[in-house]
Amino acid sequence: MKIAQVAPLWEKVPPFNYGGIELVVSRLTDELVRRGHQVTLFASGDSETLADLEAVYPRALRLDPNVKEYAVYEILQLSQVYQNAAQFDIIHSHVGISALALASLITATTTVHTLHNNFTKDNRHAFSYHQKQPYVSISNSQRQIDLNYIGTVYNGIELADYPFVAQPSEPAYLAFLGRFSPEKGAQHAIAIALENGWRLKMAGKVDLVDSKFFEQEIAPLIDGQQIEYLGEINHAEKTELLGNAAITLFPINWQEPFGLVMIESMATGTPVIAMNFGSVPEVIAHGKTGFICKSYVEMAQMIPLALELNRQTCRKYVENNFSVSQMVNGYEAIYRQIIKDRIESNGCIHAAKIQF
């Protein structure tokens, strides 16, 4: 198949440090190339990929202080994609509502949209207006409004990128990895650690919109000893943080659509204790690879039990359920079904273009 992958321009593919969407797009794109597909990745110019790279800007927009209007470059990117739509058998968008309007105007090539974020009070109007376009959810819990869902494909990671750690480091510590925003729950991770006498190592980025929250609720509690902040770390530092932890805390208080940190942690062997929101019950095997809790008090109570979980079981669970291979299998099946349906609906006009 000839496939266009459309990634956000905010981060490079794969990301320097934080960037779950871009990491997933990177692994998906490269594996599709390895399987013999002709793939074009529309992303920032500093992206690294096995596919053909098309870029309207030379670097990730988040890293360029000269960029003041993100939407300008997104419009340029989508213009480039859809002006060349006839070159592709399918277009795969990872940019949310931005692609909906143009995708609805192009009938010769179908766009499938993976939903990487939750619906908001405002954006649900756009999705509902374009209800009939094909969508892929990254968890069943994400399906909060009625759309034309073609399937659910869980995010996958490359196991080789996450070294297994049979025995965590001493002295033992809890880990937190994620954006420092109220809904990600770093403040609750700190409270659990302080109230139960545990060391806590935290890492992640602080967006400008969350800087006040970080300065007021997080920074005053960081002492560099019991509560340690590592900043925004790279992949090697991330696997070291998660792999050497006794337990990873995932104390979210919002409907997280997937939560890549959970499978990254379990891949290294570290169990996860999480709040029961969003996709958590679909990702964690309760009592085997972690615990799913109804309160932060319960999260603290589960620490002794989580320490007894088998780390090899955590690793095997990710291998069996959240590998890149399984993710790409899911998307390949969806691409083929969409193309098959389009050929049939168009009276086989495009039959010479695709061979199954």
XYZ file of C-alpha atoms in Angstrom:
356
model
C 0.000 0.000 0.000
C 0.948 3.631 -0.499
C 0.347 5.229 2.886
C 0.610 8.794 4.153
C 1.232 9.225 7.881
C 0.428 12.719 9.152
C 2.082 13.599 12.483
C 1.795 16.695 14.673
C 4.515 19.274 14.026
C 4.897 20.167 17.696
C 7.484 17.428 18.306
C 9.889 15.564 16.036
C 9.263 11.929 15.151
C 10.394 10.160 17.285
C 10.448 12.802 20.042
C 13.637 14.050 21.674
C 12.168 13.458 25.102
C 8.438 13.627 25.884
C 5.931 12.873 23.137
C 3.706 9.825 23.206
C 1.928 10.458 19.892
C 5.166 11.006 18.019
C 6.711 7.855 19.485
C 3.731 5.769 18.374
C 3.766 7.327 14.893
C 7.486 6.599 14.597
C 7.158 2.925 15.482
C 4.088 2.482 13.264
C 5.685 4.196 10.272
C 8.993 2.346 10.411
C 7.352 -1.066 10.827
C 5.074 -0.406 7.851
C 8.166 0.348 5.764
C 9.819 -2.867 6.963
C 6.737 -4.761 5.809
C 7.165 -3.437 2.281
C 4.646 -0.594 2.170
C 5.471 2.714 0.497
C 5.103 5.216 3.329
C 5.430 8.991 3.344
C 5.699 10.674 6.731
C 4.506 14.269 6.955
C 6.263 15.658 10.029
C 8.838 18.195 11.184
C 12.056 18.318 9.165
C 14.228 17.021 12.023
C 12.274 13.775 12.185
C 14.084 10.457 11.703
C 12.290 7.773 9.751
C 12.648 4.875 7.333
C 9.825 6.412 5.278
C 10.006 9.277 2.804
C 9.912 12.469 4.855
C 7.939 15.531 3.771
C 8.301 18.630 5.944
C 6.997 22.190 5.784
C 9.248 23.329 8.628
C 12.818 22.206 9.427
C 12.398 21.455 13.118
C 9.867 20.649 15.840
C 7.802 23.766 16.459
C 7.992 23.438 20.230
C 11.745 23.923 20.099
C 11.706 27.024 17.886
C 11.076 30.333 19.687
C 10.670 32.049 16.310
C 7.396 30.240 15.664
C 4.491 32.256 16.998
C 1.565 30.796 15.036
C 1.485 27.018 15.079
C -1.680 26.908 12.955
C 0.104 28.434 9.946
C 2.433 25.473 9.586
C -0.299 22.975 10.270
C -2.314 24.482 7.389
C 0.738 24.262 5.135
C 1.291 20.652 6.132
C -2.299 19.600 5.492
C -2.337 21.503 2.198
C 0.699 19.500 1.135
C -0.938 16.234 2.195
C -4.254 16.751 0.437
C -2.861 18.346 -2.710
C -1.028 15.047 -3.156
C -3.834 12.805 -1.895
C -4.167 10.959 -5.202
C -0.667 9.523 -4.717
C -1.814 7.500 -1.702
C -4.097 4.553 -1.129
C -4.842 5.788 2.366
C -4.042 8.782 4.541
C -3.590 8.198 8.261
C -4.051 11.328 10.356
C -2.748 11.722 13.900
C -3.536 15.451 14.169
C -7.084 15.394 15.542
C -9.744 17.785 14.282
C -7.324 19.720 12.062
C -7.582 17.262 9.177
C -11.338 16.703 9.285
C -12.485 19.438 6.895
C -10.014 18.652 4.109
C -10.427 14.912 4.551
C -14.179 15.245 4.011
C -13.592 16.962 0.644
C -11.321 14.243 -0.753
C -13.258 11.181 -1.890
C -10.690 9.335 -4.031
C -8.414 8.665 -1.035
C -9.867 7.944 2.391
C -8.409 9.424 5.567
C -8.514 7.352 8.755
C -8.164 9.315 11.984
C -6.547 7.894 15.095
C -7.865 9.657 18.178
C -4.925 10.261 20.490
C -6.711 12.587 22.913
C -10.053 12.827 24.648
C -13.016 14.801 23.458
C -13.533 18.292 24.832
C -16.660 20.382 25.214
C -15.700 22.263 22.062
C -14.000 19.765 19.755
C -16.781 17.213 20.034
C -18.867 19.518 17.802
C -16.324 19.147 14.977
C -16.078 15.387 15.413
C -19.861 15.012 15.462
C -20.172 17.114 12.300
C -17.697 14.759 10.604
C -19.188 11.708 12.286
C -19.086 9.445 9.228
C -15.344 9.658 8.627
C -13.467 6.528 9.753
C -11.947 6.685 13.233
C -9.660 4.454 15.263
C -9.779 4.629 19.050
C -6.698 3.761 21.117
C -8.881 2.306 23.885
C -12.520 1.339 24.144
C -12.976 3.777 27.011
C -12.122 6.596 24.623
C -15.342 6.120 22.670
C -17.270 8.816 24.472
C -19.269 10.072 21.488
C -20.928 8.274 18.587
C -18.554 8.144 15.607
C -17.782 5.761 12.750
C -15.266 3.669 14.675
C -13.498 1.156 12.442
C -11.678 -0.452 15.345
C -9.628 -0.039 18.494
C -5.864 -0.385 18.173
C -3.838 -0.216 21.354
C -0.551 1.658 21.262
C 2.491 -0.577 20.991
C 6.137 -0.243 21.940
C 9.314 -1.926 20.746
C 10.313 -4.269 23.564
C 13.977 -4.049 22.599
C 13.885 -0.360 23.521
C 12.997 -1.214 27.127
C 15.629 -3.326 28.904
C 14.142 -5.720 31.439
C 15.289 -5.160 35.032
C 14.909 -8.271 37.167
C 15.904 -6.551 40.405
C 15.194 -2.844 41.037
C 17.897 -0.668 42.558
C 18.452 -0.010 46.235
C 17.449 2.015 48.110
C 13.990 1.395 46.693
C 11.924 4.213 45.239
C 8.602 4.958 43.554
C 8.546 6.510 40.063
C 6.313 9.107 38.440
C 6.632 9.976 34.755
C 4.385 12.396 32.887
C 3.423 15.981 32.248
C 3.281 18.072 35.394
C -0.345 19.082 35.087
C -3.147 18.702 37.654
C -4.856 15.848 35.790
C -1.679 13.730 35.622
C -1.554 13.638 39.412
C 2.063 14.350 40.383
C 0.734 16.101 43.480
C -0.945 12.846 44.550
C 2.201 10.827 43.896
C 4.085 13.167 46.220
C 1.418 12.869 48.908
C 1.526 9.052 48.723
C 5.307 9.047 49.043
C 5.412 11.512 51.932
C 2.650 9.832 53.914
C 4.176 6.373 53.535
C 7.867 7.142 53.903
C 8.873 6.306 50.320
C 11.408 7.987 48.095
C 9.875 9.347 44.894
C 11.684 10.108 41.656
C 9.711 12.209 39.189
C 10.360 13.232 35.583
C 8.447 15.023 32.853
C 7.933 18.339 31.167
C 6.212 21.427 32.504
C 4.167 23.203 29.849
C 3.764 26.948 30.102
C 0.078 26.559 30.923
C 1.027 24.377 33.923
C 3.931 26.466 35.217
C 1.878 28.088 37.997
C 0.640 24.689 39.167
C 4.186 23.350 39.212
C 5.603 26.356 41.074
C 2.867 26.389 43.703
C 2.045 22.700 44.296
C 5.072 20.693 43.191
C 8.283 22.713 43.508
C 7.933 23.510 47.255
C 7.822 19.766 48.026
C 10.949 18.828 46.070
C 13.836 18.402 48.517
C 16.193 16.427 46.288
C 16.265 13.577 48.801
C 12.881 12.011 49.505
C 11.201 13.853 46.622
C 13.447 14.209 43.568
C 12.680 15.960 40.267
C 14.758 14.851 37.279
C 13.341 17.283 34.707
C 12.420 16.331 31.167
C 14.457 13.203 30.462
C 15.442 11.327 27.292
C 14.568 7.730 26.420
C 17.614 6.115 28.051
C 17.012 8.074 31.252
C 13.339 7.147 31.129
C 13.987 3.415 30.927
C 16.498 3.706 33.755
C 13.993 5.597 35.924
C 11.177 3.114 35.311
C 13.245 -0.059 35.275
C 15.014 0.607 38.557
C 11.845 1.655 40.374
C 10.072 -0.674 42.762
C 6.680 0.593 41.546
C 5.438 3.219 39.103
C 2.580 5.428 40.275
C -0.049 6.496 37.749
C -2.306 8.715 39.897
C -4.346 10.346 37.123
C -7.650 12.064 37.763
C -8.951 12.312 34.193
C -10.157 9.949 31.469
C -6.719 9.115 30.057
C -7.264 7.590 26.578
C -4.287 5.246 26.854
C -1.306 6.152 29.048
C 1.869 4.938 27.361
C 3.783 5.194 30.640
C 1.941 2.160 31.981
C 3.159 -0.205 29.274
C 6.631 1.363 29.262
C 6.932 0.674 32.974
C 5.606 -2.883 32.789
C 7.950 -3.602 29.849
C 10.927 -2.941 32.128
C 9.384 -5.250 34.730
C 8.050 -2.561 37.061
C 4.404 -2.955 38.144
C 2.033 0.008 38.059
C -0.449 1.237 40.653
C -3.045 3.443 38.983
C -6.324 5.198 39.522
C -9.347 3.680 37.793
C -9.872 6.250 35.048
C -10.074 5.971 31.284
C -8.079 3.152 29.724
C -6.420 1.946 32.930
C -8.543 -1.260 33.239
C -7.703 -2.094 29.612
C -3.961 -1.700 30.136
C -3.171 -3.100 33.599
C -3.862 -6.715 34.550
C -5.161 -6.168 38.089
C -3.302 -8.244 40.636
C -0.780 -9.474 38.050
C 0.998 -6.453 36.562
C -0.241 -3.833 38.984
C -3.321 -2.626 40.803
C -6.301 -0.525 39.731
C -7.564 1.660 42.552
C -10.597 3.776 43.400
C -8.791 6.236 45.684
C -5.336 7.567 46.475
C -5.586 5.959 49.896
C -6.100 2.609 48.199
C -3.095 3.269 45.953
C -0.903 3.624 49.036
C -2.394 0.474 50.545
C -1.503 -1.525 47.420
C 2.230 -0.782 47.619
C 3.140 -3.839 49.759
C 1.146 -6.138 47.453
C 2.674 -4.604 44.313
C 6.154 -5.319 45.658
C 5.297 -9.029 45.570
C 4.280 -9.071 41.894
C 6.441 -10.966 39.428
C 8.426 -8.580 37.251
C 8.816 -11.133 34.459
C 5.018 -11.414 34.319
C 4.823 -7.649 33.757
C 7.266 -7.877 30.861
C 5.533 -10.852 29.263
C 2.147 -9.146 29.529
C 3.359 -6.199 27.455
C 4.998 -8.511 24.951
C 1.722 -10.392 24.510
C -0.588 -7.389 24.329
C 1.183 -4.130 23.474
C 3.951 -4.823 20.963
C 4.631 -2.771 17.832
C 3.890 -5.863 15.760
C 0.391 -6.192 17.201
C -0.281 -2.484 16.751
C 0.773 -2.564 13.094
C -1.218 -5.745 12.462
C -4.270 -3.860 13.681
C -3.678 -0.850 11.468
C -2.867 -2.946 8.391
C -6.183 -4.760 8.765
C -8.016 -1.444 9.089
C -6.278 0.050 6.045
C -7.156 -2.974 3.919
C -10.771 -2.981 5.062
C -11.195 0.730 4.308
C -9.612 0.366 0.858
C -11.690 -2.740 0.101
C -14.892 -0.922 1.100
C -13.961 2.081 -1.049
C -13.226 -0.129 -4.077
C -16.565 -1.885 -3.704
C -18.495 1.347 -3.244
C -16.832 2.899 -6.300
C -17.616 -0.034 -8.533
C -14.018 -1.291 -8.546
C -12.760 1.906 -10.217
C -9.596 1.709 -8.142
C -9.186 -2.057 -8.281
C -6.010 -1.868 -10.353
C -4.420 0.319 -7.722
C -4.493 -2.232 -4.924
C -3.705 -5.906 -4.876
C -4.772 -7.959 -1.855
